[in-house]
Every structure is written in structure tokens, then in C-alpha cells.
């Protein structure tokens, strides 16, 4: 099913979701689900930080692949800008 996208309709009233990260990514019943979390300080103790689920993003595999490709391009730009550095893997000691 190839459908052309006619135009993008911006909705200024669409909710904005801030998250500190993805808690889990699962693939069930042909749908990818990303569980998003935000860190919150415990109001009573003021010392503990809790991870609170703030939303779940569900999408078909084709949408996830498109998101991955867009994120890969952004990671390349961030790397060129010096904002992201490759993680060095420790070499395993021979046993």
C-alpha cells in the first residue's frame, strides 16, 4: 500500500512529551512499543530519584525504521559537532 503524503498538518495543541530516556523497547503483535521515563525527585525524602513512566510510543515497524534512520543522521551530526564520542570497548583478557 503506497500512499502519498499530501501535506503535514501541524497541531500547536498536540501534547509535548519530555523524557529522560527509554525504559524498554518491545516488539509484540507487529507493533514496536517504546516505554519512556522521566527522573523525578521523591518529594518526601528529597534524596531518592524515581523513574516514572511518562508515556508509551507505539508504531509500526516501517515507522520505527524511519525513526532509526533519522536518529542515525542526527547522531552523525552530533558526532561531527563533538557532542557525542564513541564508547571504547575494553579488550577482554585472554584466559
Short mmCIF file of N, CA and C in Angstrom, two decimals:
data_model
loop_
_atom_site.label_atom_id
_atom_site.label_comp_id
_atom_site.label_asym_id
_atom_site.label_seq_id
_atom_site.Cartn_x
_atom_site.Cartn_y
_atom_site.Cartn_z
N UNK A 1 0.84 -1.17 0.00
CA UNK A 1 0.00 0.00 0.00
C UNK A 1 0.89 1.24 0.00
N UNK A 2 1.07 1.82 -1.16
CA UNK A 2 1.86 3.04 -1.29
C UNK A 2 0.91 4.24 -1.35
N UNK A 3 0.93 5.02 -0.30
CA UNK A 3 0.10 6.22 -0.28
C UNK A 3 1.00 7.43 -0.22
N UNK A 4 0.65 8.45 -0.98
CA UNK A 4 1.42 9.69 -0.96
C UNK A 4 0.95 10.54 0.21
N UNK A 5 1.90 11.15 0.87
CA UNK A 5 1.57 12.10 1.92
C UNK A 5 1.33 13.43 1.25
N UNK A 6 0.12 13.94 1.37
CA UNK A 6 -0.22 15.20 0.72
C UNK A 6 0.44 16.39 1.39
N UNK A 7 0.30 16.48 2.72
CA UNK A 7 0.92 17.58 3.44
C UNK A 7 1.01 17.21 4.91
N UNK A 8 1.83 17.93 5.62
CA UNK A 8 1.96 17.75 7.06
C UNK A 8 1.11 18.81 7.74
N UNK A 9 0.23 18.37 8.62
CA UNK A 9 -0.64 19.30 9.34
C UNK A 9 -0.09 19.47 10.75
N UNK A 10 0.37 20.67 11.07
CA UNK A 10 0.91 20.96 12.40
C UNK A 10 -0.23 21.23 13.36
N UNK A 11 -0.15 20.64 14.53
CA UNK A 11 -1.15 20.88 15.57
C UNK A 11 -0.47 21.54 16.76
N UNK A 12 -0.61 22.84 16.95
CA UNK A 12 0.05 23.50 18.07
C UNK A 12 -0.47 23.02 19.42
N UNK A 13 -1.66 22.39 19.46
CA UNK A 13 -2.20 21.91 20.72
C UNK A 13 -1.78 20.47 21.04
N UNK A 14 -0.98 19.85 20.17
CA UNK A 14 -0.53 18.48 20.43
C UNK A 14 0.36 18.48 21.67
N UNK A 15 0.19 17.48 22.54
CA UNK A 15 0.99 17.47 23.78
C UNK A 15 2.47 17.26 23.50
N UNK A 16 3.29 17.92 24.27
CA UNK A 16 4.74 17.74 24.18
C UNK A 16 5.15 16.81 25.32
N UNK A 17 5.92 15.79 25.00
CA UNK A 17 6.37 14.83 26.00
C UNK A 17 7.87 14.98 26.18
N UNK A 18 8.28 15.25 27.42
CA UNK A 18 9.70 15.25 27.73
C UNK A 18 10.01 13.94 28.44
N UNK A 19 11.12 13.31 28.07
CA UNK A 19 11.54 12.11 28.78
C UNK A 19 13.05 12.13 28.92
N UNK A 20 13.52 11.46 29.98
CA UNK A 20 14.96 11.33 30.18
C UNK A 20 15.53 10.14 29.43
N UNK A 21 14.67 9.23 29.00
CA UNK A 21 15.16 8.08 28.26
C UNK A 21 14.08 7.06 27.98
N UNK A 22 14.51 5.96 27.36
CA UNK A 22 13.62 4.85 27.07
C UNK A 22 13.89 3.74 28.07
N UNK A 23 12.84 3.33 28.76
CA UNK A 23 12.96 2.28 29.76
C UNK A 23 12.97 0.91 29.10
N UNK A 24 12.18 0.77 28.04
CA UNK A 24 12.11 -0.52 27.35
C UNK A 24 11.64 -0.31 25.92
N UNK A 25 12.07 -1.22 25.06
CA UNK A 25 11.58 -1.27 23.69
C UNK A 25 11.17 -2.71 23.44
N UNK A 26 9.93 -2.91 23.01
CA UNK A 26 9.46 -4.27 22.75
C UNK A 26 8.79 -4.33 21.39
N UNK A 27 8.72 -5.54 20.86
CA UNK A 27 8.07 -5.78 19.58
C UNK A 27 7.06 -6.90 19.79
N UNK A 28 5.78 -6.54 19.81
CA UNK A 28 4.71 -7.50 20.04
C UNK A 28 3.59 -7.24 19.05
N UNK A 29 3.02 -8.31 18.53
CA UNK A 29 1.88 -8.24 17.62
C UNK A 29 2.11 -7.24 16.48
N UNK A 30 3.31 -7.29 15.94
CA UNK A 30 3.70 -6.45 14.80
C UNK A 30 3.67 -4.96 15.10
N UNK A 31 3.86 -4.59 16.37
CA UNK A 31 3.92 -3.19 16.79
C UNK A 31 5.13 -3.00 17.70
N UNK A 32 5.92 -1.96 17.42
CA UNK A 32 7.04 -1.61 18.30
C UNK A 32 6.53 -0.65 19.35
N UNK A 33 6.93 -0.91 20.61
CA UNK A 33 6.49 -0.07 21.72
C UNK A 33 7.71 0.41 22.49
N UNK A 34 7.82 1.72 22.63
CA UNK A 34 8.90 2.33 23.41
C UNK A 34 8.28 2.90 24.68
N UNK A 35 8.74 2.45 25.84
CA UNK A 35 8.26 2.97 27.11
C UNK A 35 9.22 4.06 27.55
N UNK A 36 8.71 5.27 27.71
CA UNK A 36 9.52 6.44 28.03
C UNK A 36 9.43 6.77 29.51
N UNK A 37 10.56 7.24 30.10
CA UNK A 37 10.56 7.57 31.52
C UNK A 37 11.16 8.96 31.75
N UNK A 38 10.85 9.49 32.92
CA UNK A 38 11.43 10.74 33.37
C UNK A 38 11.87 10.55 34.82
N UNK A 39 13.02 11.10 35.17
CA UNK A 39 13.50 11.02 36.56
C UNK A 39 12.81 12.08 37.40
N UNK A 40 12.29 11.67 38.55
CA UNK A 40 11.60 12.59 39.45
C UNK A 40 12.17 12.44 40.85
N UNK A 41 12.37 13.56 41.51
CA UNK A 41 12.87 13.54 42.88
C UNK A 41 11.72 13.20 43.82
N UNK A 42 11.98 12.30 44.77
CA UNK A 42 10.98 11.93 45.77
C UNK A 42 10.72 13.14 46.65
N UNK A 43 9.50 13.68 46.65
CA UNK A 43 9.17 14.90 47.37
C UNK A 43 9.31 14.73 48.88
N UNK A 44 9.05 13.54 49.40
CA UNK A 44 9.10 13.33 50.85
C UNK A 44 10.54 13.23 51.34
N UNK A 45 11.38 12.48 50.63
CA UNK A 45 12.75 12.24 51.11
C UNK A 45 13.76 13.20 50.52
N UNK A 46 13.48 13.75 49.37
CA UNK A 46 14.35 14.70 48.66
C UNK A 46 15.74 14.13 48.33
N UNK A 47 15.94 12.86 48.55
CA UNK A 47 17.23 12.26 48.24
C UNK A 47 17.11 11.22 47.14
N UNK A 48 15.99 10.54 47.10
CA UNK A 48 15.80 9.47 46.12
C UNK A 48 15.25 10.02 44.81
N UNK A 49 15.72 9.42 43.75
CA UNK A 49 15.20 9.76 42.42
C UNK A 49 14.46 8.54 41.90
N UNK A 50 13.23 8.74 41.49
CA UNK A 50 12.40 7.66 40.95
C UNK A 50 12.28 7.80 39.45
N UNK A 51 12.25 6.67 38.76
CA UNK A 51 11.97 6.67 37.32
C UNK A 51 10.48 6.48 37.14
N UNK A 52 9.85 7.45 36.51
CA UNK A 52 8.41 7.44 36.33
C UNK A 52 8.09 7.29 34.84
N UNK A 53 7.24 6.34 34.49
CA UNK A 53 6.82 6.17 33.10
C UNK A 53 5.95 7.36 32.72
N UNK A 54 6.34 8.06 31.65
CA UNK A 54 5.60 9.25 31.22
C UNK A 54 4.85 9.05 29.91
N UNK A 55 5.07 7.91 29.27
CA UNK A 55 4.34 7.67 28.04
C UNK A 55 4.84 6.42 27.34
N UNK A 56 4.06 6.00 26.38
CA UNK A 56 4.45 4.87 25.55
C UNK A 56 4.22 5.26 24.09
N UNK A 57 5.26 5.10 23.29
CA UNK A 57 5.18 5.39 21.87
C UNK A 57 5.04 4.06 21.14
N UNK A 58 3.97 3.90 20.39
CA UNK A 58 3.72 2.67 19.65
C UNK A 58 3.71 3.01 18.16
N UNK A 59 4.36 2.16 17.36
CA UNK A 59 4.43 2.43 15.93
C UNK A 59 4.65 1.15 15.14
N UNK A 60 4.28 1.18 13.85
CA UNK A 60 4.54 0.02 13.00
C UNK A 60 6.04 -0.07 12.71
N UNK A 61 6.52 -1.26 12.32
CA UNK A 61 7.94 -1.42 12.04
C UNK A 61 8.48 -0.40 11.02
N UNK A 62 7.70 -0.06 10.00
CA UNK A 62 8.18 0.89 8.98
C UNK A 62 8.42 2.27 9.61
N UNK A 63 7.56 2.67 10.53
CA UNK A 63 7.75 3.95 11.22
C UNK A 63 8.98 3.92 12.11
N UNK A 64 9.22 2.77 12.76
CA UNK A 64 10.39 2.62 13.61
C UNK A 64 11.67 2.68 12.80
N UNK A 65 11.68 2.05 11.62
CA UNK A 65 12.85 2.09 10.74
C UNK A 65 13.12 3.53 10.31
N UNK A 66 12.07 4.28 9.97
CA UNK A 66 12.23 5.69 9.60
C UNK A 66 12.79 6.50 10.78
N UNK A 67 12.26 6.26 11.99
CA UNK A 67 12.78 6.94 13.19
C UNK A 67 14.25 6.61 13.41
N UNK A 68 14.61 5.34 13.25
CA UNK A 68 16.01 4.90 13.40
C UNK A 68 16.91 5.62 12.40
N UNK A 69 16.48 5.70 11.14
CA UNK A 69 17.29 6.38 10.12
C UNK A 69 17.46 7.86 10.45
N UNK A 70 16.40 8.51 10.91
CA UNK A 70 16.50 9.92 11.29
C UNK A 70 17.43 10.10 12.49
N UNK A 71 17.33 9.20 13.48
CA UNK A 71 18.19 9.30 14.66
C UNK A 71 19.65 9.03 14.30
N UNK A 72 19.89 8.12 13.36
CA UNK A 72 21.26 7.84 12.92
C UNK A 72 21.87 9.08 12.28
N UNK A 73 21.09 9.80 11.48
CA UNK A 73 21.58 11.02 10.85
C UNK A 73 21.88 12.09 11.91
N UNK A 74 21.03 12.21 12.92
CA UNK A 74 21.27 13.18 13.99
C UNK A 74 22.52 12.80 14.78
N UNK A 75 22.70 11.50 15.06
CA UNK A 75 23.90 11.05 15.79
C UNK A 75 25.17 11.39 15.01
N UNK A 76 25.13 11.25 13.70
CA UNK A 76 26.29 11.60 12.87
C UNK A 76 26.59 13.10 12.99
N UNK A 77 25.53 13.94 12.97
CA UNK A 77 25.75 15.39 13.11
C UNK A 77 26.29 15.73 14.50
N UNK A 78 25.77 15.09 15.54
CA UNK A 78 26.25 15.34 16.90
C UNK A 78 27.70 14.89 17.06
N UNK A 79 28.05 13.78 16.42
CA UNK A 79 29.43 13.29 16.47
C UNK A 79 30.37 14.28 15.79
N UNK A 80 29.97 14.77 14.61
CA UNK A 80 30.79 15.76 13.90
C UNK A 80 30.93 17.04 14.71
N UNK A 81 29.91 17.40 15.48
CA UNK A 81 29.94 18.61 16.29
C UNK A 81 30.70 18.41 17.60
N UNK A 82 31.14 17.17 17.86
CA UNK A 82 31.90 16.89 19.08
C UNK A 82 31.02 16.71 20.32
N UNK A 83 29.72 16.56 20.15
CA UNK A 83 28.80 16.38 21.28
C UNK A 83 28.70 14.93 21.72
N UNK A 84 29.02 14.00 20.82
CA UNK A 84 28.95 12.57 21.10
C UNK A 84 30.31 11.96 20.78
N UNK A 85 30.79 11.12 21.67
CA UNK A 85 32.07 10.46 21.46
C UNK A 85 31.85 8.95 21.47
N UNK A 86 32.54 8.24 20.59
CA UNK A 86 32.38 6.78 20.56
C UNK A 86 32.79 6.16 21.90
N UNK A 87 32.07 5.14 22.33
CA UNK A 87 32.41 4.43 23.55
C UNK A 87 33.48 3.41 23.22
N UNK A 88 34.56 3.44 24.00
CA UNK A 88 35.64 2.49 23.77
C UNK A 88 35.33 1.20 24.52
N UNK A 89 35.40 0.08 23.81
CA UNK A 89 35.16 -1.22 24.41
C UNK A 89 36.46 -1.70 25.06
N UNK A 90 36.35 -2.20 26.29
CA UNK A 90 37.54 -2.77 26.95
C UNK A 90 37.86 -4.10 26.29
N UNK A 91 39.14 -4.31 26.07
CA UNK A 91 39.57 -5.57 25.49
C UNK A 91 39.51 -6.66 26.55
N UNK A 92 38.98 -7.83 26.15
CA UNK A 92 38.90 -8.94 27.09
C UNK A 92 40.28 -9.55 27.27
N UNK A 93 40.56 -9.90 28.52
CA UNK A 93 41.84 -10.54 28.84
C UNK A 93 41.76 -12.01 28.43
N UNK A 94 42.80 -12.51 27.75
CA UNK A 94 42.78 -13.93 27.39
C UNK A 94 42.85 -14.78 28.67
N UNK A 95 42.08 -15.87 28.70
CA UNK A 95 42.08 -16.71 29.90
C UNK A 95 42.97 -17.91 29.78
#
